[in-house]
mmCIF file of N, CA and C in Angstrom:
data_model
loop_
_atom_site.group_PDB
_atom_site.id
_atom_site.type_symbol
_atom_site.label_atom_id
_atom_site.label_comp_id
_atom_site.label_asym_id
_atom_site.label_seq_id
_atom_site.Cartn_x
_atom_site.Cartn_y
_atom_site.Cartn_z
ATOM 1 N N UNK A 1 77.985 68.397 85.912
ATOM 2 C CA UNK A 1 79.415 68.530 86.134
ATOM 3 C C UNK A 1 79.773 68.064 87.534
ATOM 4 N N UNK A 2 80.952 67.575 87.661
ATOM 5 C CA UNK A 2 81.431 67.142 88.959
ATOM 6 C C UNK A 2 81.897 68.340 89.778
ATOM 7 N N UNK A 3 82.056 68.105 91.058
ATOM 8 C CA UNK A 3 82.505 69.165 91.961
ATOM 9 C C UNK A 3 83.887 69.660 91.571
ATOM 10 N N UNK A 4 84.753 68.751 91.187
ATOM 11 C CA UNK A 4 86.111 69.158 90.809
ATOM 12 C C UNK A 4 86.090 70.057 89.573
ATOM 13 N N UNK A 5 85.214 69.769 88.635
ATOM 14 C CA UNK A 5 85.111 70.604 87.435
ATOM 15 C C UNK A 5 84.600 71.992 87.775
ATOM 16 N N UNK A 6 83.609 72.078 88.652
ATOM 17 C CA UNK A 6 83.099 73.381 89.082
ATOM 18 C C UNK A 6 84.185 74.183 89.787
ATOM 19 N N UNK A 7 84.894 73.531 90.665
ATOM 20 C CA UNK A 7 85.957 74.230 91.396
ATOM 21 C C UNK A 7 87.068 74.667 90.453
ATOM 22 N N UNK A 8 87.386 73.819 89.479
ATOM 23 C CA UNK A 8 88.420 74.172 88.503
ATOM 24 C C UNK A 8 88.006 75.392 87.696
ATOM 25 N N UNK A 9 86.752 75.437 87.284
ATOM 26 C CA UNK A 9 86.265 76.580 86.524
ATOM 27 C C UNK A 9 86.332 77.862 87.346
ATOM 28 N N UNK A 10 85.918 77.811 88.586
ATOM 29 C CA UNK A 10 85.944 78.996 89.436
ATOM 30 C C UNK A 10 87.375 79.426 89.766
ATOM 31 N N UNK A 11 88.251 78.467 89.959
ATOM 32 C CA UNK A 11 89.647 78.771 90.254
ATOM 33 C C UNK A 11 90.388 79.339 89.051
ATOM 34 N N UNK A 12 89.970 78.958 87.861
ATOM 35 C CA UNK A 12 90.732 79.318 86.669
ATOM 36 C C UNK A 12 90.843 80.831 86.482
ATOM 37 N N UNK A 13 89.814 81.575 86.865
ATOM 38 C CA UNK A 13 89.884 83.034 86.719
ATOM 39 C C UNK A 13 90.960 83.625 87.620
ATOM 40 N N UNK A 14 90.999 83.174 88.850
ATOM 41 C CA UNK A 14 91.983 83.696 89.805
ATOM 42 C C UNK A 14 93.393 83.226 89.473
ATOM 43 N N UNK A 15 93.511 81.958 89.099
ATOM 44 C CA UNK A 15 94.820 81.408 88.767
ATOM 45 C C UNK A 15 95.390 82.106 87.533
ATOM 46 N N UNK A 16 94.550 82.355 86.551
ATOM 47 C CA UNK A 16 95.000 83.048 85.341
ATOM 48 C C UNK A 16 95.502 84.445 85.682
ATOM 49 N N UNK A 17 94.796 85.158 86.533
ATOM 50 C CA UNK A 17 95.220 86.505 86.907
ATOM 51 C C UNK A 17 96.559 86.492 87.624
ATOM 52 N N UNK A 18 96.749 85.519 88.507
ATOM 53 C CA UNK A 18 98.006 85.442 89.255
ATOM 54 C C UNK A 18 99.164 85.074 88.341
ATOM 55 N N UNK A 19 98.962 84.106 87.468
ATOM 56 C CA UNK A 19 100.044 83.689 86.562
ATOM 57 C C UNK A 19 100.410 84.822 85.610
ATOM 58 N N UNK A 20 99.394 85.464 85.015
ATOM 59 C CA UNK A 20 99.686 86.567 84.111
ATOM 60 C C UNK A 20 100.345 87.723 84.851
ATOM 61 N N UNK A 21 99.825 88.072 86.014
ATOM 62 C CA UNK A 21 100.394 89.184 86.778
ATOM 63 C C UNK A 21 101.838 88.946 87.156
ATOM 64 N N UNK A 22 102.143 87.735 87.566
ATOM 65 C CA UNK A 22 103.523 87.396 87.922
ATOM 66 C C UNK A 22 104.439 87.512 86.711
ATOM 67 N N UNK A 23 103.998 86.971 85.588
ATOM 68 C CA UNK A 23 104.808 87.055 84.371
ATOM 69 C C UNK A 23 104.981 88.484 83.891
ATOM 70 N N UNK A 24 103.914 89.287 83.955
ATOM 71 C CA UNK A 24 104.001 90.679 83.516
ATOM 72 C C UNK A 24 104.931 91.484 84.411
ATOM 73 N N UNK A 25 104.861 91.251 85.711
ATOM 74 C CA UNK A 25 105.751 91.962 86.632
ATOM 75 C C UNK A 25 107.199 91.583 86.377
ATOM 76 N N UNK A 26 107.443 90.314 86.127
ATOM 77 C CA UNK A 26 108.823 89.878 85.842
ATOM 78 C C UNK A 26 109.335 90.553 84.576
ATOM 79 N N UNK A 27 108.520 90.548 83.523
ATOM 80 C CA UNK A 27 108.959 91.138 82.250
ATOM 81 C C UNK A 27 109.175 92.638 82.391
ATOM 82 N N UNK A 28 108.285 93.313 83.083
ATOM 83 C CA UNK A 28 108.366 94.775 83.142
ATOM 84 C C UNK A 28 109.326 95.295 84.207
ATOM 85 N N UNK A 29 109.691 94.468 85.174
ATOM 86 C CA UNK A 29 110.577 94.961 86.228
ATOM 87 C C UNK A 29 112.050 94.669 85.958
ATOM 88 N N UNK A 30 112.347 93.719 85.120
ATOM 89 C CA UNK A 30 113.747 93.422 84.787
ATOM 90 C C UNK A 30 114.133 94.276 83.574
ATOM 91 N N UNK A 31 115.141 95.081 83.781
ATOM 92 C CA UNK A 31 115.526 96.076 82.770
ATOM 93 C C UNK A 31 115.880 95.448 81.422
ATOM 94 N N UNK A 32 116.584 94.332 81.433
ATOM 95 C CA UNK A 32 116.997 93.718 80.168
ATOM 96 C C UNK A 32 115.820 93.083 79.422
ATOM 97 N N UNK A 33 114.765 92.698 80.142
ATOM 98 C CA UNK A 33 113.592 92.112 79.486
ATOM 99 C C UNK A 33 112.612 93.178 79.001
ATOM 100 N N UNK A 34 112.677 94.369 79.583
ATOM 101 C CA UNK A 34 111.734 95.427 79.226
ATOM 102 C C UNK A 34 111.846 95.819 77.747
ATOM 103 N N UNK A 35 113.020 95.710 77.181
ATOM 104 C CA UNK A 35 113.203 96.046 75.770
ATOM 105 C C UNK A 35 112.442 95.074 74.865
ATOM 106 N N UNK A 36 112.242 93.855 75.324
ATOM 107 C CA UNK A 36 111.546 92.834 74.548
ATOM 108 C C UNK A 36 110.087 92.666 74.973
ATOM 109 N N UNK A 37 109.571 93.613 75.730
ATOM 110 C CA UNK A 37 108.206 93.530 76.253
ATOM 111 C C UNK A 37 107.142 93.358 75.167
ATOM 112 N N UNK A 38 107.265 94.031 74.007
ATOM 113 C CA UNK A 38 106.224 93.806 72.988
ATOM 114 C C UNK A 38 106.140 92.358 72.505
ATOM 115 N N UNK A 39 107.211 91.603 72.675
ATOM 116 C CA UNK A 39 107.215 90.205 72.264
ATOM 117 C C UNK A 39 106.967 89.264 73.443
ATOM 118 N N UNK A 40 107.463 89.648 74.621
ATOM 119 C CA UNK A 40 107.355 88.764 75.772
ATOM 120 C C UNK A 40 105.973 88.808 76.425
ATOM 121 N N UNK A 41 105.323 89.957 76.431
ATOM 122 C CA UNK A 41 104.003 90.029 77.061
ATOM 123 C C UNK A 41 102.966 89.150 76.355
ATOM 124 N N UNK A 42 102.907 89.119 75.023
ATOM 125 C CA UNK A 42 102.000 88.144 74.400
ATOM 126 C C UNK A 42 102.376 86.694 74.722
ATOM 127 N N UNK A 43 103.678 86.434 74.858
ATOM 128 C CA UNK A 43 104.105 85.083 75.236
ATOM 129 C C UNK A 43 103.656 84.748 76.659
ATOM 130 N N UNK A 44 103.684 85.741 77.543
ATOM 131 C CA UNK A 44 103.207 85.537 78.912
ATOM 132 C C UNK A 44 101.707 85.242 78.903
ATOM 133 N N UNK A 45 100.952 85.943 78.064
ATOM 134 C CA UNK A 45 99.511 85.712 77.963
ATOM 135 C C UNK A 45 99.229 84.285 77.503
ATOM 136 N N UNK A 46 99.928 83.844 76.468
ATOM 137 C CA UNK A 46 99.730 82.480 75.952
ATOM 138 C C UNK A 46 100.138 81.448 77.004
ATOM 139 N N UNK A 47 101.256 81.688 77.683
ATOM 140 C CA UNK A 47 101.708 80.754 78.709
ATOM 141 C C UNK A 47 100.713 80.684 79.867
ATOM 142 N N UNK A 48 100.122 81.820 80.216
ATOM 143 C CA UNK A 48 99.133 81.831 81.294
ATOM 144 C C UNK A 48 97.894 81.045 80.891
ATOM 145 N N UNK A 49 97.443 81.209 79.648
ATOM 146 C CA UNK A 49 96.273 80.455 79.190
ATOM 147 C C UNK A 49 96.546 78.956 79.115
ATOM 148 N N UNK A 50 97.772 78.576 78.808
ATOM 149 C CA UNK A 50 98.116 77.159 78.747
ATOM 150 C C UNK A 50 98.252 76.569 80.157
ATOM 151 N N UNK A 51 98.855 77.312 81.066
ATOM 152 C CA UNK A 51 99.110 76.793 82.413
ATOM 153 C C UNK A 51 97.885 76.836 83.309
ATOM 154 N N UNK A 52 96.937 77.718 83.029
ATOM 155 C CA UNK A 52 95.785 77.899 83.914
ATOM 156 C C UNK A 52 94.973 76.625 84.140
ATOM 157 N N UNK A 53 94.532 75.900 83.111
ATOM 158 C CA UNK A 53 93.734 74.702 83.403
ATOM 159 C C UNK A 53 94.512 73.621 84.141
ATOM 160 N N UNK A 54 95.791 73.529 83.878
ATOM 161 C CA UNK A 54 96.612 72.515 84.538
ATOM 162 C C UNK A 54 96.733 72.818 86.031
ATOM 163 N N UNK A 55 97.061 74.060 86.350
ATOM 164 C CA UNK A 55 97.223 74.453 87.748
ATOM 165 C C UNK A 55 95.888 74.398 88.483
ATOM 166 N N UNK A 56 94.825 74.853 87.839
ATOM 167 C CA UNK A 56 93.503 74.842 88.476
ATOM 168 C C UNK A 56 93.037 73.417 88.742
ATOM 169 N N UNK A 57 93.247 72.514 87.801
ATOM 170 C CA UNK A 57 92.839 71.118 87.971
ATOM 171 C C UNK A 57 93.619 70.465 89.108
ATOM 172 N N UNK A 58 94.890 70.852 89.269
ATOM 173 C CA UNK A 58 95.711 70.319 90.338
ATOM 174 C C UNK A 58 95.292 70.881 91.700
ATOM 175 N N UNK A 59 94.899 72.151 91.748
ATOM 176 C CA UNK A 59 94.557 72.801 93.006
ATOM 177 C C UNK A 59 93.168 72.442 93.522
ATOM 178 N N UNK A 60 92.225 72.151 92.646
ATOM 179 C CA UNK A 60 90.821 71.980 93.038
ATOM 180 C C UNK A 60 90.612 70.957 94.149
ATOM 181 N N UNK A 61 91.138 69.739 94.064
ATOM 182 C CA UNK A 61 90.874 68.794 95.158
ATOM 183 C C UNK A 61 91.585 69.170 96.456
ATOM 184 N N UNK A 62 92.643 69.950 96.373
ATOM 185 C CA UNK A 62 93.374 70.340 97.572
ATOM 186 C C UNK A 62 92.656 71.424 98.361
ATOM 187 N N UNK A 63 91.691 72.084 97.749
ATOM 188 C CA UNK A 63 90.956 73.139 98.422
ATOM 189 C C UNK A 63 89.664 72.658 99.054
ATOM 190 N N UNK A 64 89.338 71.407 98.879
ATOM 191 C CA UNK A 64 88.115 70.879 99.473
ATOM 192 C C UNK A 64 88.304 70.678 100.973
ATOM 193 N N UNK A 65 87.214 70.819 101.690
ATOM 194 C CA UNK A 65 87.233 70.681 103.133
ATOM 195 C C UNK A 65 87.525 69.239 103.520
ATOM 196 N N UNK A 66 88.489 69.079 104.386
ATOM 197 C CA UNK A 66 88.814 67.757 104.917
ATOM 198 C C UNK A 66 88.125 67.621 106.267
ATOM 199 N N UNK A 67 87.179 66.724 106.388
ATOM 200 C CA UNK A 67 86.450 66.536 107.619
ATOM 201 C C UNK A 67 87.155 65.489 108.470
ATOM 202 N N UNK A 68 88.042 65.962 109.312
ATOM 203 C CA UNK A 68 88.789 65.069 110.203
ATOM 204 C C UNK A 68 88.171 65.155 111.594
ATOM 205 N N UNK A 69 87.195 64.314 111.838
ATOM 206 C CA UNK A 69 86.572 64.326 113.157
ATOM 207 C C UNK A 69 87.347 63.389 114.081
ATOM 208 N N UNK A 70 88.040 64.004 115.004
ATOM 209 C CA UNK A 70 88.850 63.224 115.951
ATOM 210 C C UNK A 70 88.104 62.991 117.224
#
């Protein structure tokens, strides 16, 4: 595997937790959305699983060390 693939795999766990946590907090903290929580929380889970590889793949090269020797 390439370095980017390894980094993407390692990042995916953290990115998934952040995306799901953000969506869950939004659904549970807004009073009008709380009534639809049994339907919206599974949608948040699916959206997090779909967005995780995309965000992780985008972030991986940006986290690599840039060796700028001046």
